[in-house]
């Protein structure tokens, strides 16, 4: 992966929310660099509230960054409503919760055709809807046309949402927790579909998830987000087999199906984007600091006081941590 | 005497004039200090089965068999007795319950409710003290009692629900998908907490989840349900690593093992959909989706048979172990 222009890129992106009541400003996305190349699958992982959905929405132009920019094919995203409409035909968002994403009074056909209608597409609607449904694994598609969401299983509903994204033949899909509400059997089927679309159509995919197994199943690269920032990023094999950031290591250690790793359950208050700690933002919960290891290595001052730079976007494995690279 | 015993329990819902046989002839025993997991795809009857324990199902529902709590059949108990049993003997952490917290009431007051309901003479001070203890037991500072639900994260709300279930020191805790919506870190915190309660307080626990790997790592035994029936029930680790029913094998095999090359770019799934209750296929209910089905499977119903370490319902359970492979095999 050399100097090709990414289809989608976040450059030093920041997104803030001004809190209600006494809560201060939430720095939900706090300096993120991320690149998605054509035909690439990137998984963005991290715990609840770390800013994944906010980042995804900002990449789609649904949220305006307070600093930094979103680049599409190397050009800054234009926020004029005409350009945004054209952009959202190319880049589709699949939402976190299929039940919430579907209108209960719209049939499956209407749900999938909606995008075509919004974008005034020229194609034969019936053919396009049937094609999208069967690509999403709802076959024969005609049997599903007139069904309503409550007449579908959870997995079928999720596939309707995916068909709604596919019908526009997007170049990029940003999928937010596409399978977290599904049981293992349906989950595998949907992930296989996403892989197939990448093979057949060269689709690029950014999957937002807290499921590391999903990342292992389909992603080429993994970006680990903690409190608004990407703290480790690189090829899936390296991140998930030889993680270097203590947060990534802790995350992997609690995956129930991981063997041979001592479980590190993080203690301390959950992170709060209105109060981002100084120095390394993970230091109040970092097992290396808590265990005294950082003290022994002489980095504890840096952990508490020296901020880490935003990670570069390029091939390779990047870590935002004061630990010396050879310390594990 | 067992803490809880389901004896040939069947549950049929009445829905729009039609019968929905959601649970069909389930027998299962839970001892004090033991945790048992119930796994299976969405709609297989997990919530329905445990709903019989505290008689939580709609009135029109037909329940047969016996549900013995400390030897007494809850299905024939008077309502007054059922109310006395709820919270004090057996408590439930409901599926999706963290969304059910009252948004305008402090969580401490919500935890105190079952306490004052059961012992109306409890002084306010005593109730408050008990709430503080419960919060600390679930790993939250007692001061959190003053918080409103929106001030807590998902995992903290889930722990409040567990504190509430523990308020009257029940002997049996039923936890229905207590970690599904949580990220891996918070999930691990809640699982550690529940395991500690079973170990330290000698609680009996029924833990429902569609995530077999979660149950395998946190329960003593696991029962897998398919289409309203138990198809395999064995020690948790053995069941996950060396499943003996093809459906369990499919469920276990569908969980990607991070780092295992077999799962790289190759997500495993289980083709087909589970049958609708009341529209069961002939023979083994799993046969249309079973990778190792033989002719006999479409006509013969496999009985749930006792094996050395548990029970399995499969016509081929004796022969084809090597065909299956499991979560770890
Ligand atoms: N509209 C908003 N106003 C104020 N704060 C917000 C808003 N949206 C998000 N936040 C805050 O920004 C942070 C990041 O939220 P976000 O939804 O991006 O997290 P996430 O990583 O997607 O979490 P989850 O895994 O739970 O979906 C959280 O602390 C959240 O409370
Ligand atoms: N009140 C009801 N009336 C009619 N049918 C019902 C009712 N409640 C549940 N069912 C049906 O009974 C079956 C079993 O439902 P149950 O809620 O026990 O499943 P579950 O195994 O807990 O699934 P999940 O993992 O989705 O929670 C399903 O087919 C469901 O549609
Ligand atoms: S910089 Fe220090 S506190 Fe931060 S992750 Fe590395 S060791 Fe832990
Ligand atoms: S009885 Fe036959 S169809 Fe049923 S699980 Fe066993 S092999 Fe498969
Ligand atoms: Mg989110
Ligand atoms: Mg349920």
XYZ file of C-alpha atoms and ligand atoms in Angstrom:
737
model
C 0.000 0.000 0.000
C 1.954 3.001 -1.211
C 0.976 6.558 -1.951
C -2.405 5.889 -3.537
C -4.998 8.491 -2.669
C -7.459 7.077 -0.144
C -11.157 7.168 -1.098
C -11.950 8.524 2.333
C -9.657 10.186 4.801
C -9.922 11.960 8.135
C -7.223 14.529 8.772
C -6.676 15.715 12.304
C -10.413 15.564 12.799
C -12.022 17.060 15.890
C -15.700 17.062 16.793
C -17.027 18.675 19.960
C -20.457 18.829 21.535
C -21.424 21.609 23.877
C -22.934 19.846 26.855
C -26.311 20.434 28.361
C -26.455 21.638 31.945
C -23.254 21.582 33.909
C -21.414 19.128 31.679
C -18.618 20.864 29.834
C -17.639 20.541 26.210
C -17.490 16.910 25.077
C -14.477 16.296 22.821
C -16.069 13.230 21.239
C -13.517 13.039 18.407
C -10.260 14.609 19.481
C -7.691 14.501 16.704
C -8.198 11.506 14.425
C -6.300 10.566 11.287
C -7.699 7.658 9.348
C -7.488 6.526 5.729
C -9.663 4.085 3.806
C -8.397 2.895 0.437
C -10.361 1.432 -2.452
C -11.296 -2.191 -1.800
C -10.052 -1.998 1.770
C -11.851 -3.091 4.932
C -10.931 -1.175 8.071
C -12.364 -1.956 11.498
C -12.663 0.848 14.034
C -12.862 -0.671 17.513
C -13.115 0.760 21.010
C -15.355 0.800 24.042
C -18.749 2.397 24.376
C -18.643 6.186 24.271
C -15.150 6.498 22.767
C -16.448 8.421 19.736
C -16.870 5.761 17.045
C -20.354 6.743 15.914
C -19.476 10.433 16.008
C -16.456 9.805 13.785
C -18.550 7.742 11.350
C -21.235 10.433 11.169
C -18.614 13.098 10.577
C -17.088 11.107 7.718
C -20.567 11.011 6.152
C -20.922 14.765 6.481
C -23.732 14.406 9.023
C -21.673 16.150 11.683
C -19.395 19.157 11.046
C -15.873 18.896 12.411
C -14.779 21.678 14.735
C -11.261 21.313 13.361
C -9.495 19.213 10.753
C -11.106 17.917 7.602
C -12.649 15.007 5.733
C -11.056 14.272 2.346
C -12.829 12.390 -0.438
C -10.519 11.151 -3.183
C -8.039 13.665 -1.823
C -10.442 16.610 -2.062
C -11.969 18.327 0.988
C -15.599 17.275 1.513
C -17.934 20.002 0.337
C -20.847 20.722 2.648
C -23.141 22.368 0.076
C -26.385 20.434 0.076
C -26.054 19.497 -3.605
C -22.588 18.081 -3.130
C -23.602 16.260 0.023
C -26.487 14.550 -1.761
C -24.156 13.350 -4.508
C -21.634 12.273 -1.871
C -24.168 10.189 0.013
C -24.999 8.291 -3.145
C -21.363 7.123 -3.244
C -20.830 6.681 0.469
C -23.543 4.836 2.374
C -24.088 4.626 6.119
C -25.528 1.450 7.651
C -26.881 2.341 11.078
C -26.279 0.646 14.400
C -29.812 -0.649 15.052
C -31.852 -2.191 12.198
C -35.124 -1.848 14.065
C -34.629 1.870 14.528
C -33.386 2.334 10.958
C -36.534 0.924 9.330
C -39.897 2.667 9.229
C -42.425 0.128 10.600
C -45.051 1.318 8.086
C -42.832 0.876 5.023
C -42.705 -2.458 3.237
C -39.350 -4.014 2.425
C -39.723 -2.846 -1.187
C -40.369 0.752 -0.160
C -37.517 0.728 2.338
C -35.028 -0.333 -0.313
C -36.468 1.846 -3.098
C -36.347 4.967 -0.935
C -32.701 5.712 -1.708
C -33.295 5.375 -5.447
C -36.177 7.828 -5.216
C -34.225 10.364 -3.156
C -31.391 10.312 -5.640
C -33.742 10.396 -8.663
C -32.011 7.374 -10.072
C -32.704 6.469 -13.713
C -32.589 2.704 -13.274
C -35.569 0.346 -13.398
C -36.639 0.482 -9.768
C -38.144 -2.991 -9.509
C -35.097 -4.638 -11.011
C -32.684 -2.675 -8.831
C -34.583 -3.445 -5.619
C -34.806 -7.144 -6.432
C -31.112 -7.232 -7.252
C -30.095 -5.472 -4.032
C -32.260 -7.765 -1.912
C -30.888 -10.913 -3.466
C -27.326 -9.647 -3.114
C -28.070 -9.073 0.563
C -29.147 -12.712 0.778
C -32.937 -12.215 0.825
C -33.942 -14.661 -1.885
C -36.163 -14.940 -3.795
C -36.478 -11.160 -3.406
C -40.111 -10.981 -4.563
C -41.201 -12.965 -1.510
C -39.914 -10.165 0.703
C -41.210 -7.144 -1.248
C -44.475 -6.762 0.633
C -43.352 -7.794 4.101
C -43.160 -5.272 6.927
C -40.291 -5.073 9.440
C -42.217 -6.844 12.231
C -42.676 -9.848 9.954
C -38.935 -10.313 9.601
C -36.347 -11.838 11.908
C -33.618 -9.600 13.295
C -31.111 -10.848 10.757
C -33.501 -10.331 7.865
C -34.133 -6.764 9.009
C -30.434 -6.053 9.106
C -30.129 -7.379 5.567
C -32.924 -5.057 4.397
C -30.909 -2.124 5.767
C -27.840 -3.408 3.926
C -29.864 -3.854 0.711
C -30.950 -0.220 1.078
C -27.277 0.736 1.064
C -26.347 -1.608 -1.814
C -29.102 -0.477 -4.158
C -27.201 2.726 -4.937
C -24.024 0.822 -5.847
C -21.904 2.828 -3.424
C -18.113 2.909 -3.534
C -17.895 3.046 0.230
C -20.003 1.697 3.080
C -19.590 2.909 6.628
C -21.325 0.338 8.827
C -21.914 1.052 12.530
C -22.104 -2.187 14.565
C -23.733 -4.048 11.667
C -24.026 -7.356 13.510
C -23.834 -6.716 17.245
C -27.521 -7.456 17.866
C -27.451 -10.690 15.888
C -26.712 -14.211 16.955
C -23.690 -16.042 15.665
C -25.441 -17.783 12.819
C -26.826 -14.697 11.074
C -23.746 -12.713 11.914
C -21.502 -14.983 9.863
C -23.830 -14.766 6.907
C -23.775 -10.955 6.847
C -20.005 -10.735 7.236
C -19.554 -13.183 4.360
C -21.757 -10.919 2.252
C -19.589 -7.880 3.000
C -16.448 -9.781 2.032
C -18.078 -10.896 -1.202
C -19.016 -7.324 -2.107
C -15.440 -6.253 -1.653
C -14.277 -9.061 -3.952
C -16.927 -8.519 -6.599
C -17.367 -4.760 -6.591
C -14.208 -3.391 -5.020
C -16.257 -1.911 -2.200
C -14.418 -0.078 0.579
C -15.738 -0.659 4.048
C -15.268 1.045 7.386
C -16.832 -1.109 10.118
C -17.411 0.443 13.502
C -17.613 -2.196 16.192
C -16.663 -3.301 19.675
C -16.413 -6.870 18.407
C -12.798 -7.898 17.884
C -13.864 -11.219 16.380
C -15.560 -9.297 13.599
C -12.348 -7.403 12.936
C -10.449 -10.672 12.788
C -13.077 -12.115 10.434
C -13.048 -9.436 7.760
C -10.780 -6.418 8.336
C -7.469 -5.700 6.576
C -6.549 -3.040 9.101
C -7.719 -2.247 12.617
C -7.826 1.149 14.294
C -8.265 1.138 18.063
C -9.944 4.216 19.453
C -9.796 5.396 23.045
C -11.481 8.534 24.295
C -11.675 10.350 20.979
C -8.258 9.361 19.652
C -6.832 6.450 17.694
C -4.227 4.901 19.998
C -3.084 1.986 17.844
C -3.517 1.265 14.164
C -2.144 -1.253 11.707
C -2.614 -4.553 9.857
C -5.190 -6.792 11.539
C -2.760 -9.664 12.136
C -0.345 -7.410 13.983
C -2.872 -5.483 16.038
C -4.794 -8.548 17.152
C -1.877 -10.949 17.557
C 0.860 -8.670 18.827
C -0.915 -5.644 20.248
C 1.460 -3.055 21.674
C -0.796 -0.472 23.283
C -1.793 -1.454 26.831
C -5.412 -0.566 26.044
C -5.513 -2.877 23.019
C -3.903 -5.601 25.105
C -6.537 -5.185 27.821
C -9.339 -5.277 25.236
C -8.034 -8.484 23.740
C -7.524 -10.084 27.128
C -11.235 -9.896 27.967
C -12.499 -11.413 24.718
C -14.089 -14.603 26.097
C -12.775 -16.813 23.334
C -9.168 -15.655 23.738
C -7.053 -18.276 25.364
C -3.699 -18.046 27.045
C -4.031 -14.395 28.001
C -4.439 -13.230 31.576
C -7.623 -11.244 31.832
C -6.992 -7.542 32.483
C -10.247 -5.949 33.576
C -9.726 -2.204 33.660
C -10.688 -0.466 36.851
C -11.347 3.167 37.628
C -13.991 5.536 36.364
C -15.118 5.022 32.795
C -13.648 7.597 30.434
C -15.475 10.903 30.042
C -14.982 12.990 26.917
C -15.667 16.189 28.875
C -12.629 15.519 31.063
C -9.817 14.101 28.981
C -6.810 13.357 31.225
C -3.514 15.131 30.676
C -0.502 13.315 29.284
C -1.524 9.966 27.866
C -5.319 9.960 27.983
C -5.320 6.320 29.105
C -3.013 6.800 32.082
C -5.640 6.766 34.900
C -6.673 3.258 33.853
C -3.484 1.970 32.272
C -2.393 -1.374 33.795
C 1.246 -0.458 33.141
C 0.895 2.623 35.372
C -1.367 0.974 37.966
C 1.006 -1.990 38.397
C 4.043 0.237 38.924
C 5.654 -1.025 35.733
C 5.687 2.486 34.233
C 7.508 3.718 37.343
C 10.172 1.012 36.971
C 10.612 1.847 33.306
C 10.952 5.523 34.175
C 8.107 6.627 31.926
C 5.463 7.376 34.531
C 6.118 11.129 34.418
C 5.623 11.099 30.666
C 2.462 8.983 30.986
C 0.968 11.552 33.360
C 2.251 14.705 31.757
C 3.479 14.397 28.187
C 0.798 14.358 25.503
C 1.246 11.907 22.646
C 1.152 12.992 19.003
C -1.733 12.106 16.707
C -0.839 8.910 14.832
C 0.358 9.119 11.240
C -1.707 7.531 8.509
C 0.442 5.214 6.470
C 1.062 1.522 6.046
C 2.568 -0.206 9.059
C 1.816 -0.474 12.741
C 1.487 2.723 14.788
C 1.118 3.123 18.546
C 0.540 6.170 20.720
C 2.269 5.145 23.949
C 5.364 6.142 25.897
C 6.454 2.525 26.361
C 9.689 1.787 24.540
C 8.898 -0.330 21.441
C 10.853 -3.349 22.688
C 9.269 -3.497 26.150
C 7.156 -6.595 25.480
C -33.641 -30.984 47.053
C -32.623 -28.776 44.166
C -32.879 -25.026 44.246
C -34.832 -24.986 40.996
C -36.191 -27.797 38.913
C -38.032 -27.570 35.605
C -39.898 -30.835 35.180
C -41.262 -31.440 31.673
C -42.285 -27.812 31.229
C -44.184 -26.748 28.122
C -45.396 -23.227 27.359
C -47.903 -22.311 24.665
C -48.761 -18.691 23.914
C -52.140 -17.795 22.465
C -51.652 -15.190 19.786
C -54.443 -14.003 17.487
C -56.368 -17.273 17.826
C -53.279 -19.348 17.035
C -51.223 -21.454 19.424
C -47.510 -20.690 19.662
C -45.734 -23.651 21.313
C -42.664 -21.708 22.493
C -41.262 -24.234 24.997
C -41.755 -27.991 24.556
C -41.080 -30.428 27.370
C -38.005 -28.959 29.051
C -36.469 -30.569 32.150
C -33.523 -28.897 33.885
C -32.112 -28.677 37.417
C -30.131 -25.902 39.135
C -28.362 -26.346 42.493
C -27.309 -23.650 44.954
C -23.843 -22.294 44.174
C -24.180 -23.414 40.565
C -24.549 -21.351 37.443
C -26.261 -22.706 34.400
C -26.280 -21.033 31.021
C -29.091 -21.214 28.491
C -28.060 -20.588 24.896
C -29.756 -20.653 21.529
C -30.832 -18.461 18.637
C -33.292 -15.627 18.981
C -36.827 -16.964 19.446
C -35.858 -20.437 20.683
C -37.707 -19.974 23.991
C -35.040 -18.923 26.517
C -36.936 -15.994 28.041
C -40.206 -17.920 27.935
C -38.800 -20.861 29.903
C -37.436 -18.718 32.709
C -40.575 -16.566 32.691
C -42.414 -19.529 34.227
C -40.374 -19.342 37.454
C -41.916 -16.110 38.666
C -45.119 -16.543 36.651
C -44.308 -13.569 34.468
C -46.044 -14.771 31.287
C -49.346 -13.363 29.925
C -52.483 -14.791 31.604
C -53.733 -16.543 28.461
C -50.527 -18.605 28.268
C -50.806 -22.326 28.874
C -48.049 -23.769 31.040
C -47.809 -27.491 31.826
C -45.344 -29.559 33.844
C -43.853 -28.488 37.190
C -41.497 -25.674 38.162
C -40.154 -26.540 41.612
C -38.527 -23.744 43.570
C -37.036 -25.220 46.745
C -39.301 -28.194 46.150
C -42.512 -26.212 45.836
C -44.352 -25.978 42.497
C -44.695 -22.301 41.574
C -47.278 -23.128 38.917
C -49.811 -24.118 41.596
C -48.845 -21.481 44.192
C -51.355 -18.858 45.276
C -50.653 -15.381 43.900
C -49.937 -14.167 47.399
C -47.202 -16.787 47.720
C -45.822 -15.969 44.272
C -45.505 -12.326 45.302
C -43.666 -13.332 48.449
C -41.270 -15.483 46.444
C -40.492 -12.759 43.896
C -37.387 -10.800 44.837
C -36.945 -12.668 48.148
C -36.350 -16.179 46.823
C -35.804 -15.623 43.159
C -35.072 -12.441 41.248
C -34.703 -11.610 37.585
C -32.451 -9.194 35.744
C -34.666 -8.692 32.718
C -33.494 -8.617 29.123
C -32.848 -5.016 28.060
C -33.797 -3.895 31.539
C -31.324 -1.062 31.790
C -33.642 0.864 29.500
C -36.424 0.213 32.006
C -34.952 2.312 34.813
C -37.199 5.238 35.680
C -35.443 8.282 34.203
C -36.748 10.755 36.789
C -36.052 8.732 39.935
C -32.653 8.432 41.616
C -31.253 4.927 41.196
C -30.857 4.489 44.967
C -34.596 4.966 45.456
C -35.277 2.452 42.704
C -33.047 -0.139 44.379
C -34.773 0.503 47.722
C -38.214 -0.222 46.281
C -38.168 -4.031 46.530
C -36.712 -3.754 50.048
C -39.506 -1.568 51.403
C -42.071 -3.562 49.438
C -41.037 -6.759 51.174
C -40.362 -5.362 54.643
C -42.549 -2.263 54.935
C -41.213 -1.637 58.447
C -37.668 -1.004 57.214
C -36.598 2.463 58.333
C -35.460 4.866 55.656
C -31.996 4.913 57.161
C -31.719 1.118 57.135
C -32.942 0.983 53.557
C -30.374 3.582 52.513
C -27.612 1.688 54.204
C -28.630 -1.517 52.457
C -28.685 0.323 49.096
C -25.134 1.512 49.743
C -23.995 -2.038 50.522
C -25.626 -3.377 47.388
C -24.010 -0.745 45.200
C -20.618 -1.571 46.647
C -21.268 -5.247 46.091
C -21.728 -4.569 42.370
C -18.619 -2.418 42.276
C -20.143 1.057 42.380
C -19.500 3.676 45.087
C -22.433 4.060 47.493
C -22.630 7.722 46.501
C -23.935 6.634 43.105
C -27.317 6.118 44.793
C -27.951 9.811 44.192
C -27.428 9.533 40.431
C -30.181 9.592 37.864
C -30.019 6.910 35.142
C -28.788 9.282 32.398
C -25.739 10.081 34.511
C -24.572 6.455 34.361
C -22.917 4.559 31.540
C -24.538 1.435 30.100
C -22.434 -0.902 32.207
C -23.161 1.072 35.367
C -26.896 0.940 34.678
C -26.647 -2.780 34.139
C -24.980 -3.109 37.549
C -27.738 -1.059 39.145
C -30.235 -3.584 37.763
C -28.209 -6.402 39.311
C -28.069 -4.565 42.656
C -31.838 -4.242 42.528
C -32.236 -7.959 41.854
C -29.997 -8.717 44.854
C -31.837 -6.318 47.173
C -33.794 -8.980 49.046
C -30.960 -11.555 49.100
C -32.566 -14.047 46.728
C -31.218 -17.586 46.515
C -31.772 -17.727 42.772
C -30.839 -15.113 40.208
C -32.076 -15.259 36.636
C -30.042 -12.981 34.372
C -31.522 -12.618 30.884
C -28.940 -11.323 28.371
C -27.311 -9.087 31.012
C -24.321 -8.229 28.828
C -25.514 -8.222 25.224
C -25.481 -4.452 24.750
C -22.197 -3.942 26.567
C -18.729 -3.614 25.139
C -16.189 -6.336 25.941
C -14.615 -4.459 28.839
C -17.875 -3.688 30.653
C -19.121 -7.170 29.786
C -16.098 -8.663 31.506
C -16.765 -6.511 34.602
C -20.385 -7.686 34.815
C -19.440 -11.332 34.240
C -16.774 -11.203 36.969
C -19.335 -9.692 39.296
C -21.899 -12.419 38.647
C -19.327 -15.204 39.013
C -18.271 -13.672 42.350
C -21.860 -13.716 43.616
C -22.270 -17.392 42.789
C -18.960 -18.193 44.455
C -19.215 -15.961 47.538
C -22.936 -15.935 48.288
C -23.728 -19.474 47.115
C -26.343 -18.119 44.761
C -27.876 -20.302 42.087
C -27.823 -18.562 38.736
C -29.550 -19.032 35.415
C -27.734 -17.032 32.787
C -29.375 -16.550 29.390
C -27.405 -15.469 26.349
C -27.240 -16.059 22.621
C -23.461 -15.786 22.940
C -22.217 -19.284 23.655
C -18.645 -18.123 24.300
C -19.819 -15.880 27.152
C -21.667 -18.774 28.773
C -18.790 -21.173 28.223
C -16.446 -18.901 30.139
C -18.777 -18.024 33.005
C -21.108 -20.961 33.761
C -20.701 -24.441 35.221
C -23.132 -26.073 32.830
C -24.826 -24.955 29.629
C -28.137 -26.003 28.091
C -28.582 -25.303 24.382
C -32.153 -24.841 23.179
C -33.467 -25.209 19.655
C -37.092 -24.632 18.675
C -38.350 -24.780 22.259
C -36.421 -27.854 23.374
C -33.107 -28.625 25.015
C -30.884 -30.341 22.446
C -27.690 -30.573 24.501
C -26.921 -30.012 28.189
C -23.390 -30.641 29.490
C -20.515 -29.046 31.456
C -19.823 -25.638 29.913
C -16.243 -26.090 28.756
C -16.830 -29.589 27.396
C -19.914 -28.460 25.523
C -18.132 -25.512 23.936
C -14.876 -27.266 23.092
C -16.323 -30.644 22.144
C -19.989 -30.216 21.294
C -21.948 -33.400 20.722
C -24.991 -31.924 18.976
C -24.546 -30.553 15.432
C -26.472 -27.403 16.362
C -24.182 -26.679 19.320
C -21.228 -27.319 17.049
C -22.584 -24.823 14.528
C -23.149 -22.218 17.249
C -19.710 -22.744 18.777
C -18.026 -22.844 15.396
C -19.608 -19.551 14.385
C -17.667 -17.657 17.047
C -14.492 -16.401 15.501
C -11.417 -17.124 17.547
C -9.312 -14.014 17.342
C -5.880 -14.989 16.079
C -6.977 -18.341 14.638
C -6.115 -18.440 10.915
C -9.169 -20.586 10.166
C -11.410 -17.610 10.843
C -9.363 -15.073 8.930
C -11.461 -13.777 5.995
C -13.787 -16.645 6.653
C -16.700 -15.815 8.923
C -18.629 -18.949 9.843
C -22.393 -18.904 9.788
C -25.282 -21.276 9.985
C -27.405 -21.170 6.838
C -31.175 -21.098 6.996
C -33.576 -19.735 9.578
C -34.912 -21.444 12.688
C -38.455 -22.808 12.273
C -41.438 -20.759 13.419
C -43.011 -22.279 16.543
C -45.958 -24.384 15.394
C -44.433 -24.970 11.922
C -41.851 -27.541 12.907
C -40.363 -29.800 10.267
C -40.913 -33.539 10.661
C -38.355 -35.706 12.442
C -35.468 -33.835 14.034
C -36.475 -30.147 14.116
C -32.925 -29.213 13.124
C -32.649 -31.532 10.108
C -33.218 -28.931 7.318
C -30.157 -27.014 8.548
C -28.040 -29.872 9.820
C -24.750 -30.443 8.024
C -24.589 -34.110 9.012
C -28.257 -35.124 8.646
C -29.020 -38.595 7.320
C -32.266 -39.943 5.810
C -33.614 -41.103 9.153
C -33.424 -37.525 10.542
C -36.394 -36.289 8.534
C -38.733 -38.913 9.958
C -37.484 -39.857 13.429
C -37.629 -37.463 16.371
C -34.393 -37.819 18.384
C -35.054 -38.218 22.120
C -32.971 -36.262 24.658
C -30.671 -39.043 25.841
C -28.419 -39.259 28.861
C -24.716 -39.418 27.981
C -21.766 -39.716 30.389
C -21.586 -36.016 31.284
C -25.071 -34.740 30.382
C -27.796 -35.058 27.759
C -27.915 -34.879 23.946
C -30.782 -35.147 21.446
C -29.328 -36.326 18.156
C -29.742 -39.579 16.256
C -26.026 -39.539 15.490
C -24.693 -38.329 18.827
C -22.902 -41.614 19.407
C -20.925 -41.785 16.191
C -19.811 -38.656 14.415
C -17.934 -36.636 16.987
C -15.006 -36.039 14.675
C -17.333 -34.591 12.025
C -18.373 -31.786 14.270
C -15.364 -29.873 15.465
C -16.161 -27.286 18.079
C -15.312 -23.854 19.291
C -11.750 -24.928 19.877
C -11.350 -28.254 18.126
N -25.220 14.972 20.560
C -24.352 14.847 21.576
N -24.283 15.769 22.562
C -23.395 15.649 23.579
N -22.536 14.624 23.709
C -22.558 13.675 22.761
C -23.466 13.721 21.660
N -23.267 12.623 20.879
C -22.270 11.923 21.479
N -21.853 12.566 22.609
C -20.783 12.101 23.510
O -19.637 11.878 22.722
C -18.966 10.692 23.137
C -18.819 9.736 21.976
O -20.096 9.226 21.607
P -20.297 8.179 20.407
O -21.755 7.943 20.246
O -19.527 8.640 19.231
O -19.617 6.879 21.032
P -19.492 5.398 20.451
O -18.045 5.085 20.455
O -20.240 5.262 19.167
O -20.199 4.541 21.592
P -21.159 3.212 21.498
O -20.225 2.047 21.329
O -21.808 3.179 22.853
O -22.121 3.393 20.357
C -19.762 10.130 24.312
O -19.150 10.551 25.500
C -21.121 10.776 24.158
O -21.731 10.935 25.424
N -46.506 -12.876 24.191
C -46.243 -13.677 23.155
N -47.223 -14.064 22.314
C -46.962 -14.885 21.272
N -45.746 -15.383 20.973
C -44.734 -15.030 21.771
C -44.913 -14.153 22.887
N -43.723 -13.977 23.510
C -42.834 -14.700 22.795
N -43.438 -15.335 21.748
C -42.810 -16.225 20.774
O -42.292 -17.337 21.478
C -41.026 -17.743 20.965
C -39.987 -17.753 22.067
O -39.760 -16.415 22.512
P -38.677 -16.055 23.637
O -38.840 -14.618 23.959
O -38.773 -17.031 24.737
O -37.333 -16.273 22.836
P -35.811 -16.053 23.305
O -35.152 -17.389 23.144
O -35.759 -15.407 24.636
O -35.289 -15.093 22.151
P -34.323 -13.785 22.229
O -32.921 -14.301 22.189
O -34.660 -13.052 20.953
O -34.656 -13.034 23.472
C -40.721 -16.775 19.811
O -41.085 -17.362 18.607
C -41.607 -15.589 20.101
O -41.968 -14.933 18.888
S 1.706 6.088 27.529
Fe 1.873 5.274 29.596
S -0.224 5.433 30.404
Fe -0.366 5.643 28.196
S -0.761 3.606 27.481
Fe 1.438 3.875 27.355
S 2.173 3.086 29.313
Fe -0.003 3.383 29.560
S -30.798 -35.991 14.539
Fe -29.993 -35.824 12.463
S -30.682 -33.812 11.776
Fe -30.926 -33.871 13.975
S -29.080 -32.985 14.741
Fe -28.733 -35.164 14.713
S -27.818 -35.599 12.725
Fe -28.664 -33.550 12.610
Mg -21.987 4.091 18.593
Mg -35.180 -13.487 25.272
